mmCIF file with all atom_site columns, C-alpha atoms in Angstrom:
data_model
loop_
_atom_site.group_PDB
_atom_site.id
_atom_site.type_symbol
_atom_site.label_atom_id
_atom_site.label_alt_id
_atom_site.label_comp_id
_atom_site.label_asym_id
_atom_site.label_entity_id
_atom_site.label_seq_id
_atom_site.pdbx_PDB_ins_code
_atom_site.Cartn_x
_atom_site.Cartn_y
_atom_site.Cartn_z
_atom_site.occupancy
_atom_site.B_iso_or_equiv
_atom_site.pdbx_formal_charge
_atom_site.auth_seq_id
_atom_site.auth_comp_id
_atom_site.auth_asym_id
_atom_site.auth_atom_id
_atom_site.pdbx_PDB_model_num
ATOM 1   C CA . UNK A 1 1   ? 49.694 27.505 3.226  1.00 0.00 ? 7   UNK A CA 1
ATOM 2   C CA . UNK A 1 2   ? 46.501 28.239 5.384  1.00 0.00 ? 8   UNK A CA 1
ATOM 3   C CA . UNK A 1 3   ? 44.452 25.412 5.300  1.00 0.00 ? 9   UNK A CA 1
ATOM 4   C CA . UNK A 1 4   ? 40.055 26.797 5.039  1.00 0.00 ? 10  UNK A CA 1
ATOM 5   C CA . UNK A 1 5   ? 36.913 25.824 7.122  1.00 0.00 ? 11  UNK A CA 1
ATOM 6   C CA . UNK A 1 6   ? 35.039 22.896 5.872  1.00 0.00 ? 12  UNK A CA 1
ATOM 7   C CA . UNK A 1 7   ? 31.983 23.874 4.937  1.00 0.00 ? 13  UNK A CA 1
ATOM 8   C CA . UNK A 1 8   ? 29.020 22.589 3.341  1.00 0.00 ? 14  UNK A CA 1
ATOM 9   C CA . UNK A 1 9   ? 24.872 23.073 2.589  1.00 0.00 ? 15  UNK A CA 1
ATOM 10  C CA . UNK A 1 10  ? 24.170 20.139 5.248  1.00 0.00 ? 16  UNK A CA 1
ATOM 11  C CA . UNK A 1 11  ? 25.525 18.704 8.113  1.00 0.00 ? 17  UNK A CA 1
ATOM 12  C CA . UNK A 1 12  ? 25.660 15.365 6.623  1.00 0.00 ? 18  UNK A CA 1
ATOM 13  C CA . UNK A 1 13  ? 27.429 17.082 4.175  1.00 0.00 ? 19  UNK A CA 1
ATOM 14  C CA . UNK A 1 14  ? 30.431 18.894 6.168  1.00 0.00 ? 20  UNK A CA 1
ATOM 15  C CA . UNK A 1 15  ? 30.578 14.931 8.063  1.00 0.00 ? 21  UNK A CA 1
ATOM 16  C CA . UNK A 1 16  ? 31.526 13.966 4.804  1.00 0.00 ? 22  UNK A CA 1
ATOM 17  C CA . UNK A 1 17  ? 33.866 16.711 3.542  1.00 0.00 ? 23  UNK A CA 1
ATOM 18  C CA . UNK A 1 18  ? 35.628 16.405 7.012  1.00 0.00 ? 24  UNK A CA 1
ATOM 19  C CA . UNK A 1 19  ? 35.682 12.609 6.758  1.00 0.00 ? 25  UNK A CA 1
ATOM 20  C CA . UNK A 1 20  ? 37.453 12.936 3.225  1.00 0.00 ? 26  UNK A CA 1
ATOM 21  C CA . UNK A 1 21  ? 39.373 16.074 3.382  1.00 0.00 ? 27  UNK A CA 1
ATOM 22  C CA . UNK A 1 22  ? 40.612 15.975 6.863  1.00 0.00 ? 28  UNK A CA 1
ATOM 23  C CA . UNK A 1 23  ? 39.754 13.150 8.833  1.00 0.00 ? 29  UNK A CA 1
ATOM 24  C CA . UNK A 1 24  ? 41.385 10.865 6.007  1.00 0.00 ? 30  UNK A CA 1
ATOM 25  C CA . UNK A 1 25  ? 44.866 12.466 5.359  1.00 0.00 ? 31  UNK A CA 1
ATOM 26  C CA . UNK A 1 26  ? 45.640 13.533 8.429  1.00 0.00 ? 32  UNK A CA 1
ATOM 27  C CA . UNK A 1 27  ? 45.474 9.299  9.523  1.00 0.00 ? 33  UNK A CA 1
ATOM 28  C CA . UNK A 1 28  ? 47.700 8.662  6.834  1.00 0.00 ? 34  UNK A CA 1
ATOM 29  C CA . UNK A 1 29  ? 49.893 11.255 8.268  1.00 0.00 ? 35  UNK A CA 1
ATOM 30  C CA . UNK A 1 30  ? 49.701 9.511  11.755 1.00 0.00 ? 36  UNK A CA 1
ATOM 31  C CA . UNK A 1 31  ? 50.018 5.783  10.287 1.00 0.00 ? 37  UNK A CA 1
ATOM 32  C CA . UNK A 1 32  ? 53.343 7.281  8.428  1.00 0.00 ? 38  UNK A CA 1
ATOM 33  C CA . UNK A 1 33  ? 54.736 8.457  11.716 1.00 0.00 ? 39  UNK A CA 1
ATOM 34  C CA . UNK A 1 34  ? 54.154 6.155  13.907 1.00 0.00 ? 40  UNK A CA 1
ATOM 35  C CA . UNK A 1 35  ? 54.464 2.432  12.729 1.00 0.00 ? 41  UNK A CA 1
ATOM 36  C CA . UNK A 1 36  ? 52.980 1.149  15.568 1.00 0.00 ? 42  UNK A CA 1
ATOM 37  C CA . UNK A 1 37  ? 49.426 2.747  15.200 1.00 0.00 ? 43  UNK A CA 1
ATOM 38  C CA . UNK A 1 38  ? 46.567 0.721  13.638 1.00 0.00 ? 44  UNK A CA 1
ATOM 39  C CA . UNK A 1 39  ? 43.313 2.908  13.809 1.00 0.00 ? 45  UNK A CA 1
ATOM 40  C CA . UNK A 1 40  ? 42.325 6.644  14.454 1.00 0.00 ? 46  UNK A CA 1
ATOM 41  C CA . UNK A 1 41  ? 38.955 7.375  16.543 1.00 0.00 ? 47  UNK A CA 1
ATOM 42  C CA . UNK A 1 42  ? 37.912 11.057 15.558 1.00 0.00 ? 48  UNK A CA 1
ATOM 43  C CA . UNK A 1 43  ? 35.975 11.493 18.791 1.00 0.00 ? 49  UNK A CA 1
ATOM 44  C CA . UNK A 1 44  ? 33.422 14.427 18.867 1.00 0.00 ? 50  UNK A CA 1
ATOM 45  C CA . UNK A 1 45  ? 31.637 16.240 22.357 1.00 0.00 ? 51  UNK A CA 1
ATOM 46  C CA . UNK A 1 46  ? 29.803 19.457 22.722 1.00 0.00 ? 52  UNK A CA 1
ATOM 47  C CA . UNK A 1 47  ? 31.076 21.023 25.971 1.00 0.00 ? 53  UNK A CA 1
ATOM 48  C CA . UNK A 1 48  ? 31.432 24.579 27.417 1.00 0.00 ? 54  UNK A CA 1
ATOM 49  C CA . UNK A 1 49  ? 35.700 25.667 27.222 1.00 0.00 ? 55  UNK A CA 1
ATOM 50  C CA . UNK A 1 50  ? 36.037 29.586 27.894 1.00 0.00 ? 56  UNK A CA 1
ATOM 51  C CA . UNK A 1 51  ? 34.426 30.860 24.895 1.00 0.00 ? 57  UNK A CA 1
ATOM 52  C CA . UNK A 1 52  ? 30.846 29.346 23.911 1.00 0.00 ? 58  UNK A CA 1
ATOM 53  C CA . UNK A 1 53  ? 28.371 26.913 26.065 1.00 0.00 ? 59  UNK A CA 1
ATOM 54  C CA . UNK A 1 54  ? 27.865 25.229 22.371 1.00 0.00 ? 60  UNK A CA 1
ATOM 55  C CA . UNK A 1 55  ? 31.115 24.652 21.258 1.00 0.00 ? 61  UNK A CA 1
ATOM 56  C CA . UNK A 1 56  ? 31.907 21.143 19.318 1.00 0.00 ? 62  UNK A CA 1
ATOM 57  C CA . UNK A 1 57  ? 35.530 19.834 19.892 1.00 0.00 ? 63  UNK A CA 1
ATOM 58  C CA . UNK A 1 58  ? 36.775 16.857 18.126 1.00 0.00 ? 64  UNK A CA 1
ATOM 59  C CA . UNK A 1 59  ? 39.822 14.775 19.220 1.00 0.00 ? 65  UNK A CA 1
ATOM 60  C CA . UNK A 1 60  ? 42.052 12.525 16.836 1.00 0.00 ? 66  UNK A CA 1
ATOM 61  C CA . UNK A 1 61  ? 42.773 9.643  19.018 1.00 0.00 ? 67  UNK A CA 1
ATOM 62  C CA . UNK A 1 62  ? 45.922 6.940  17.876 1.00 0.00 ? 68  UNK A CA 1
ATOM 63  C CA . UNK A 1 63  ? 45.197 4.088  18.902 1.00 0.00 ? 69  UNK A CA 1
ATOM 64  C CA . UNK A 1 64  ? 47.907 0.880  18.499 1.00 0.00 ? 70  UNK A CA 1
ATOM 65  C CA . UNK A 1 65  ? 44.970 -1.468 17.924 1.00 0.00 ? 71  UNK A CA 1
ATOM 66  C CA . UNK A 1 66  ? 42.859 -2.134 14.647 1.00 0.00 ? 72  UNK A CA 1
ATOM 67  C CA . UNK A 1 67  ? 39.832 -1.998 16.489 1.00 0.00 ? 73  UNK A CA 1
ATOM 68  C CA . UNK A 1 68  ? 39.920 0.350  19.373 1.00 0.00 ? 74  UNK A CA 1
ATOM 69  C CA . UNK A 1 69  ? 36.690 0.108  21.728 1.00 0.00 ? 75  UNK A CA 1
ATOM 70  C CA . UNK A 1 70  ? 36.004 3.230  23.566 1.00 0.00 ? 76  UNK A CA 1
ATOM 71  C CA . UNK A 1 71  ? 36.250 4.081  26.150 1.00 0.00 ? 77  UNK A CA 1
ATOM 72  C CA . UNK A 1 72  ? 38.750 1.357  27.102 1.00 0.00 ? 78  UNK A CA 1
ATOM 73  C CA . UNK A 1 73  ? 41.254 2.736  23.904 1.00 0.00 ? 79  UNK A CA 1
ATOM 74  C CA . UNK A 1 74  ? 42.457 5.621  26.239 1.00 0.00 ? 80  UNK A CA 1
ATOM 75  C CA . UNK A 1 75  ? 43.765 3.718  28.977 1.00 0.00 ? 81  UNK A CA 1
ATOM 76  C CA . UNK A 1 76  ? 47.135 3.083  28.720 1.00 0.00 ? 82  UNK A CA 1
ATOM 77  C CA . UNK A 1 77  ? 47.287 4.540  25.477 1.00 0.00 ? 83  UNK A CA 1
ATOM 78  C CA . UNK A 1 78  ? 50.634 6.879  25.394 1.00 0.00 ? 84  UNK A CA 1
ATOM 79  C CA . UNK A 1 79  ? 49.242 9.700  23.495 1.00 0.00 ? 85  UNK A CA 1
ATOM 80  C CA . UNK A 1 80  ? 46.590 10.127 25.857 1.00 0.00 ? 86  UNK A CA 1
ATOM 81  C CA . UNK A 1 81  ? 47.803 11.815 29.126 1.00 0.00 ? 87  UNK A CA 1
ATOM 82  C CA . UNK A 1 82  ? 45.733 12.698 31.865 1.00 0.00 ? 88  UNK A CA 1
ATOM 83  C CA . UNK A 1 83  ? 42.681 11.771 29.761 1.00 0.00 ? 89  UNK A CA 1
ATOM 84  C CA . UNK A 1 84  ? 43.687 14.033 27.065 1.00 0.00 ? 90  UNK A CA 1
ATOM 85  C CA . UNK A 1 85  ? 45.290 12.876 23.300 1.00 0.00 ? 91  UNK A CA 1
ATOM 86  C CA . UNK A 1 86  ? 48.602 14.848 23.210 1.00 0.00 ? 92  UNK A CA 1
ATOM 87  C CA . UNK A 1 87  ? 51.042 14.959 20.324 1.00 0.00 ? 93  UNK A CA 1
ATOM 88  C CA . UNK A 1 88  ? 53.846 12.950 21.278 1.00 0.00 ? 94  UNK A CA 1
ATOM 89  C CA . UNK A 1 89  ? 57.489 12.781 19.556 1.00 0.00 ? 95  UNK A CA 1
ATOM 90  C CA . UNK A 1 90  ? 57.026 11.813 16.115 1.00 0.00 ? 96  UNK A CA 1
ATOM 91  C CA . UNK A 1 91  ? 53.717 13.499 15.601 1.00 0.00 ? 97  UNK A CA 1
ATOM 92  C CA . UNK A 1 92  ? 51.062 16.238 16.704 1.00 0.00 ? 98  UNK A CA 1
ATOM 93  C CA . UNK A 1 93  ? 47.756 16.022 15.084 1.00 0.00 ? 99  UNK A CA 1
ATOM 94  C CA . UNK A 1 94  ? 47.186 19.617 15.143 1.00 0.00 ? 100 UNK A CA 1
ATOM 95  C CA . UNK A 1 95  ? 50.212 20.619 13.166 1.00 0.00 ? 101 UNK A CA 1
ATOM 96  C CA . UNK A 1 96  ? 49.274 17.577 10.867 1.00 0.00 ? 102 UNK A CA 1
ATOM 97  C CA . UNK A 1 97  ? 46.220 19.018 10.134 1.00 0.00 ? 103 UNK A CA 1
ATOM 98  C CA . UNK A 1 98  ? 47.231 22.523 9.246  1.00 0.00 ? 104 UNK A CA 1
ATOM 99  C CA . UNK A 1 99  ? 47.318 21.956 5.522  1.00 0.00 ? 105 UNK A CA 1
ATOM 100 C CA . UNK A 1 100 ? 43.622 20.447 5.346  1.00 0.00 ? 106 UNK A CA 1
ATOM 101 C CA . UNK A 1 101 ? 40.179 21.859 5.941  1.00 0.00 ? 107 UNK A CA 1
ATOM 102 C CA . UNK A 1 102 ? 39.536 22.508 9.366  1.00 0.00 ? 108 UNK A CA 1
ATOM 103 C CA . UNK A 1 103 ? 36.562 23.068 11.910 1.00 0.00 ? 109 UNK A CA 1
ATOM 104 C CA . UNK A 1 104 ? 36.724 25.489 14.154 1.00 0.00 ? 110 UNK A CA 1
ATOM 105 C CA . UNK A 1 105 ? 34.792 24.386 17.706 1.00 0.00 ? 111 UNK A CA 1
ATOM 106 C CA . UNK A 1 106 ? 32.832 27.712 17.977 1.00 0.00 ? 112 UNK A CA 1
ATOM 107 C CA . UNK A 1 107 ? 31.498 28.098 14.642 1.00 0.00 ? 113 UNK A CA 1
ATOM 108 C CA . UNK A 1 108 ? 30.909 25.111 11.603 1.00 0.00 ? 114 UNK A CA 1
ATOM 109 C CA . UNK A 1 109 ? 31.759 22.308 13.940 1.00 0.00 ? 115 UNK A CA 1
ATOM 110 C CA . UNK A 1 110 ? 28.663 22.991 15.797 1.00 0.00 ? 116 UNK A CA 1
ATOM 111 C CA . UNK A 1 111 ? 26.685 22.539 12.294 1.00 0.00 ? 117 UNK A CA 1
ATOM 112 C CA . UNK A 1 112 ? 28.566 19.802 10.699 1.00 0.00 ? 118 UNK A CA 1
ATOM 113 C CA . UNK A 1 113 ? 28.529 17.583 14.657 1.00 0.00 ? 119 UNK A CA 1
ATOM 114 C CA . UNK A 1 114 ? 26.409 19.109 17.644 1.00 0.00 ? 120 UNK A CA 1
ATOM 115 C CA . UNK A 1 115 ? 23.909 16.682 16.088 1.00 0.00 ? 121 UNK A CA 1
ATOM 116 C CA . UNK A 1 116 ? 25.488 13.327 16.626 1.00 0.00 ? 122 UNK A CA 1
ATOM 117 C CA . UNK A 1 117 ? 27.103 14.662 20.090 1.00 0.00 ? 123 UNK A CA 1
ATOM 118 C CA . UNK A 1 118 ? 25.525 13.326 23.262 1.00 0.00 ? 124 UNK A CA 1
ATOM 119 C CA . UNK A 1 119 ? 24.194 15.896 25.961 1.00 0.00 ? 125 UNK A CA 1
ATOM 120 C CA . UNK A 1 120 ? 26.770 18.855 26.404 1.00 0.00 ? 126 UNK A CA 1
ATOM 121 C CA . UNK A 1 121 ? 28.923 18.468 28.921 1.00 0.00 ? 127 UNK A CA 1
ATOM 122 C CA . UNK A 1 122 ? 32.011 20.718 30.613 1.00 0.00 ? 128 UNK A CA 1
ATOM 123 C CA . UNK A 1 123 ? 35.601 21.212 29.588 1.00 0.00 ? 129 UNK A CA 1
ATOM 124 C CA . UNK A 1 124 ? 36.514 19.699 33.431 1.00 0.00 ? 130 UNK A CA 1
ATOM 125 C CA . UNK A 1 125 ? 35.652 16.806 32.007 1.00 0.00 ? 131 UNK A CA 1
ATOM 126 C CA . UNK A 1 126 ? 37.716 14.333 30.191 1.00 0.00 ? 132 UNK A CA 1
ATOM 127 C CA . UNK A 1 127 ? 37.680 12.526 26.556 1.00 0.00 ? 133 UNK A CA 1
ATOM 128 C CA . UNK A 1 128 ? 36.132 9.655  28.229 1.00 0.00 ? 134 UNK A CA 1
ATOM 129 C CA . UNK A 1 129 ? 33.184 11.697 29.324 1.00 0.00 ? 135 UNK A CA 1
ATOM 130 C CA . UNK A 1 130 ? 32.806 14.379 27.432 1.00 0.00 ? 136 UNK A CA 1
ATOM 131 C CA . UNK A 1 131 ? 33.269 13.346 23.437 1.00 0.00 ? 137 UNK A CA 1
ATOM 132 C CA . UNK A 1 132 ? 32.163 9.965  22.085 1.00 0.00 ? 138 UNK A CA 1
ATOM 133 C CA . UNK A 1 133 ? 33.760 7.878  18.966 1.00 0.00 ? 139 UNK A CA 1
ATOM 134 C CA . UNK A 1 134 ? 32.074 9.453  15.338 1.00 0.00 ? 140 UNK A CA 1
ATOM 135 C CA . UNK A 1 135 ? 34.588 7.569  12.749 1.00 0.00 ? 141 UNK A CA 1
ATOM 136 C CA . UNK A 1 136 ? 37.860 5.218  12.966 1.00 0.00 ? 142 UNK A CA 1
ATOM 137 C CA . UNK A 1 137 ? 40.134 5.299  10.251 1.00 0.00 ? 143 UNK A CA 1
ATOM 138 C CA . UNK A 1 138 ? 41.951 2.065  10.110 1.00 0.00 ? 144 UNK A CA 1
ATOM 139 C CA . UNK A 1 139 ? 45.364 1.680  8.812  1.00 0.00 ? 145 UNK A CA 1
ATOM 140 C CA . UNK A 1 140 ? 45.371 -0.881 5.242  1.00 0.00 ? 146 UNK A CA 1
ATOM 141 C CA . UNK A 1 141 ? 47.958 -1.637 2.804  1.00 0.00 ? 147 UNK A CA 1
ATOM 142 C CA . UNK A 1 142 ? 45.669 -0.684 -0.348 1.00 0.00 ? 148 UNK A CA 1
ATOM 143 C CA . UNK A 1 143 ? 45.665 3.391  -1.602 1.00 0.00 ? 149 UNK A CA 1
ATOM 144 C CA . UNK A 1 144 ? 45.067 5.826  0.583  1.00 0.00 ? 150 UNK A CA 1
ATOM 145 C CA . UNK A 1 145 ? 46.494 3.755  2.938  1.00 0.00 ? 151 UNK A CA 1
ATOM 146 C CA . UNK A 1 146 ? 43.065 3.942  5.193  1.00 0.00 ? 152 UNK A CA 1
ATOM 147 C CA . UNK A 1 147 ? 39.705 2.674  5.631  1.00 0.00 ? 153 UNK A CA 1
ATOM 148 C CA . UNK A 1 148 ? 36.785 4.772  7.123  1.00 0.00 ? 154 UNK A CA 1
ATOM 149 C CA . UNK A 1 149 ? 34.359 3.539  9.263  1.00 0.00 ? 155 UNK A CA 1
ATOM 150 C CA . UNK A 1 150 ? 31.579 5.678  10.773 1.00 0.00 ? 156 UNK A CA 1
ATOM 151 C CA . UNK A 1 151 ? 30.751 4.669  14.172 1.00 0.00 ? 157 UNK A CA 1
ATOM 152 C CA . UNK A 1 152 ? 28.378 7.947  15.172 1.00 0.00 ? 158 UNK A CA 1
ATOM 153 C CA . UNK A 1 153 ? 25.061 8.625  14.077 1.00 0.00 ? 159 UNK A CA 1
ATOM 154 C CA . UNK A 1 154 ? 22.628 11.658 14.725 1.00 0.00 ? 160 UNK A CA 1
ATOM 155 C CA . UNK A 1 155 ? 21.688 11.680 18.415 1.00 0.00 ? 161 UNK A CA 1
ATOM 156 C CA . UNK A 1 156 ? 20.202 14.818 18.651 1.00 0.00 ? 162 UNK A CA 1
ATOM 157 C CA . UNK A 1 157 ? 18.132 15.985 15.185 1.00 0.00 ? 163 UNK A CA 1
ATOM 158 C CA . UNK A 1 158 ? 17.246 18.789 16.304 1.00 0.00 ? 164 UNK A CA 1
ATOM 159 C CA . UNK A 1 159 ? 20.807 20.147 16.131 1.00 0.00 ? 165 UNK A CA 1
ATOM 160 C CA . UNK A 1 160 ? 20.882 19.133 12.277 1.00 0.00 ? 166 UNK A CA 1
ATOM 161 C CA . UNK A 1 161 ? 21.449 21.527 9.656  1.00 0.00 ? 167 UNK A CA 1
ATOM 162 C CA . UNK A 1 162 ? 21.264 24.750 11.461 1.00 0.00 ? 168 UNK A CA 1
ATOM 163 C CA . UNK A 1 163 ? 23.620 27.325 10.240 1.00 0.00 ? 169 UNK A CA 1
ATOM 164 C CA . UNK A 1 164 ? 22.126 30.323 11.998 1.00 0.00 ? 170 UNK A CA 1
ATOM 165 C CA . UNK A 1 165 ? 24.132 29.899 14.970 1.00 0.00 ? 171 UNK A CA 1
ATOM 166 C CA . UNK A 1 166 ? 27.169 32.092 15.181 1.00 0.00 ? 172 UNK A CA 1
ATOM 167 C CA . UNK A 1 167 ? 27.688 35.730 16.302 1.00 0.00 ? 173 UNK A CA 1
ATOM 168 C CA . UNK A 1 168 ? 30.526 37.237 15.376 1.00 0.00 ? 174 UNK A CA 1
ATOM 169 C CA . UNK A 1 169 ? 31.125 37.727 19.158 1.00 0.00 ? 175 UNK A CA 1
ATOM 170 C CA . UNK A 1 170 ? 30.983 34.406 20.652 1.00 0.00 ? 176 UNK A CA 1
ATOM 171 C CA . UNK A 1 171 ? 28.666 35.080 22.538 1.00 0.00 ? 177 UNK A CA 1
ATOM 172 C CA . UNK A 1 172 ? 25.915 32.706 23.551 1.00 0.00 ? 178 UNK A CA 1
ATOM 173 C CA . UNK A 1 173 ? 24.055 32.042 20.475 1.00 0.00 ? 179 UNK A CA 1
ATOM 174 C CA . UNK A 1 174 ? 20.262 33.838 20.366 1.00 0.00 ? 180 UNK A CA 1
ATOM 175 C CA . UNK A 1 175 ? 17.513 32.424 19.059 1.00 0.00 ? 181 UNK A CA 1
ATOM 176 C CA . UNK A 1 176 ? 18.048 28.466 18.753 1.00 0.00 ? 182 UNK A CA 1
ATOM 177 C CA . UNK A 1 177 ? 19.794 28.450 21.655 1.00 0.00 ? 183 UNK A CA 1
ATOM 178 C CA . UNK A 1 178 ? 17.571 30.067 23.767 1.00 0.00 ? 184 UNK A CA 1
ATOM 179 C CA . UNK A 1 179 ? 14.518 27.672 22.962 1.00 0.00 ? 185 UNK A CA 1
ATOM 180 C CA . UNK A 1 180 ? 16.541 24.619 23.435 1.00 0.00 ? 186 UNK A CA 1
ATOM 181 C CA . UNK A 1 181 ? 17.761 25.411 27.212 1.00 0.00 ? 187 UNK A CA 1
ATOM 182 C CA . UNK A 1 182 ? 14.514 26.944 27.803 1.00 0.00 ? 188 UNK A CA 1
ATOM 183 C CA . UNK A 1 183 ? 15.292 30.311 28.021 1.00 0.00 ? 189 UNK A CA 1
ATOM 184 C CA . UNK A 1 184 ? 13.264 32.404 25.468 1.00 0.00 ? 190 UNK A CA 1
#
């Protein structure tokens, strides 16, 4: 089954939809594979990687305690490795989230997040510098089975509900862009 693109008429709204969709099930999947993890930090950054200068990447982030404070949850966390969350043994959050909505870091990621990212960065940077915590889903006992906290808030309005953003090319986006890096 090929999981769609969240999507949404608001940013606030695709949050949400990714939160409940995505976000949500895919901790479940994590807490049922792995008995030691307590919390998931969905950690979100804008940063150039190959394709697009704009490009929102978000990182599912086990952590073994129920209240993970960032940076500090990376460090000596063992699905983090070389500052990077990896899929380790029992699970890989990438392949757990195949069956749910997804965003895609060139296109409706950059709607439904760029706004609550901090300044872009670079992909030679790591998780520590480059994303920030958004949510934590905390393992409970009661259905689901998690608990959703949102940690991030809008940093950057001006990055809020714009959906005119995307070529079909990849290509740096015109327009929007332009005026916020100065270059129109």
């Amino acid at each position: 089954m090929s999981a769609k693109y969240i999507e949404g008429a608001t940013s606030a709204e695709m949050h949400q939809t990714y939160l409940t969709k995505s976000f949500g099930p895919i901790s479940k999947k994590i807490f049922d594979s792995d008995s030691d993890v307590q919390s998931v930090v969905l950690a979100i950054g804008q940063y150039w990687a190959d394709e697009a200068e704009d490009a929102v990447h978000h990182e599912l982030v086990p952590c073994v305690t129920v209240d993970p404070t960032w940076p500090s949850c990376l460090a000596d966390n063992r699905f983090v490795v070389e500052g990077w969350v990896h899929g380790t043994g029992s699970f890989d959050t990438f392949k757990l989230g195949q069956d749910h909505p997804r965003l895609d870091a060139n296109t409706n990621a950059i709607s439904a997040f760029a706004s609550c990212c901090h300044e872009i960065t670079s992909q030679e940077d790591d998780l520590a510098d480059s994303s920030r915590p958004y949510a934590i889903a905390r393992r409970t006992s009661e259905r689901p089975g998690y608990a959703i906290e949102v940690v991030g808030n809008v940093l950057r309005p001006e990055w809020e509900d714009v959906f005119e953003l995307v070529e079909e090319t990849n290509e740096p986006k015109r327009g929007f862009l332009g005026k916020l890096f100065g270059r129109n």
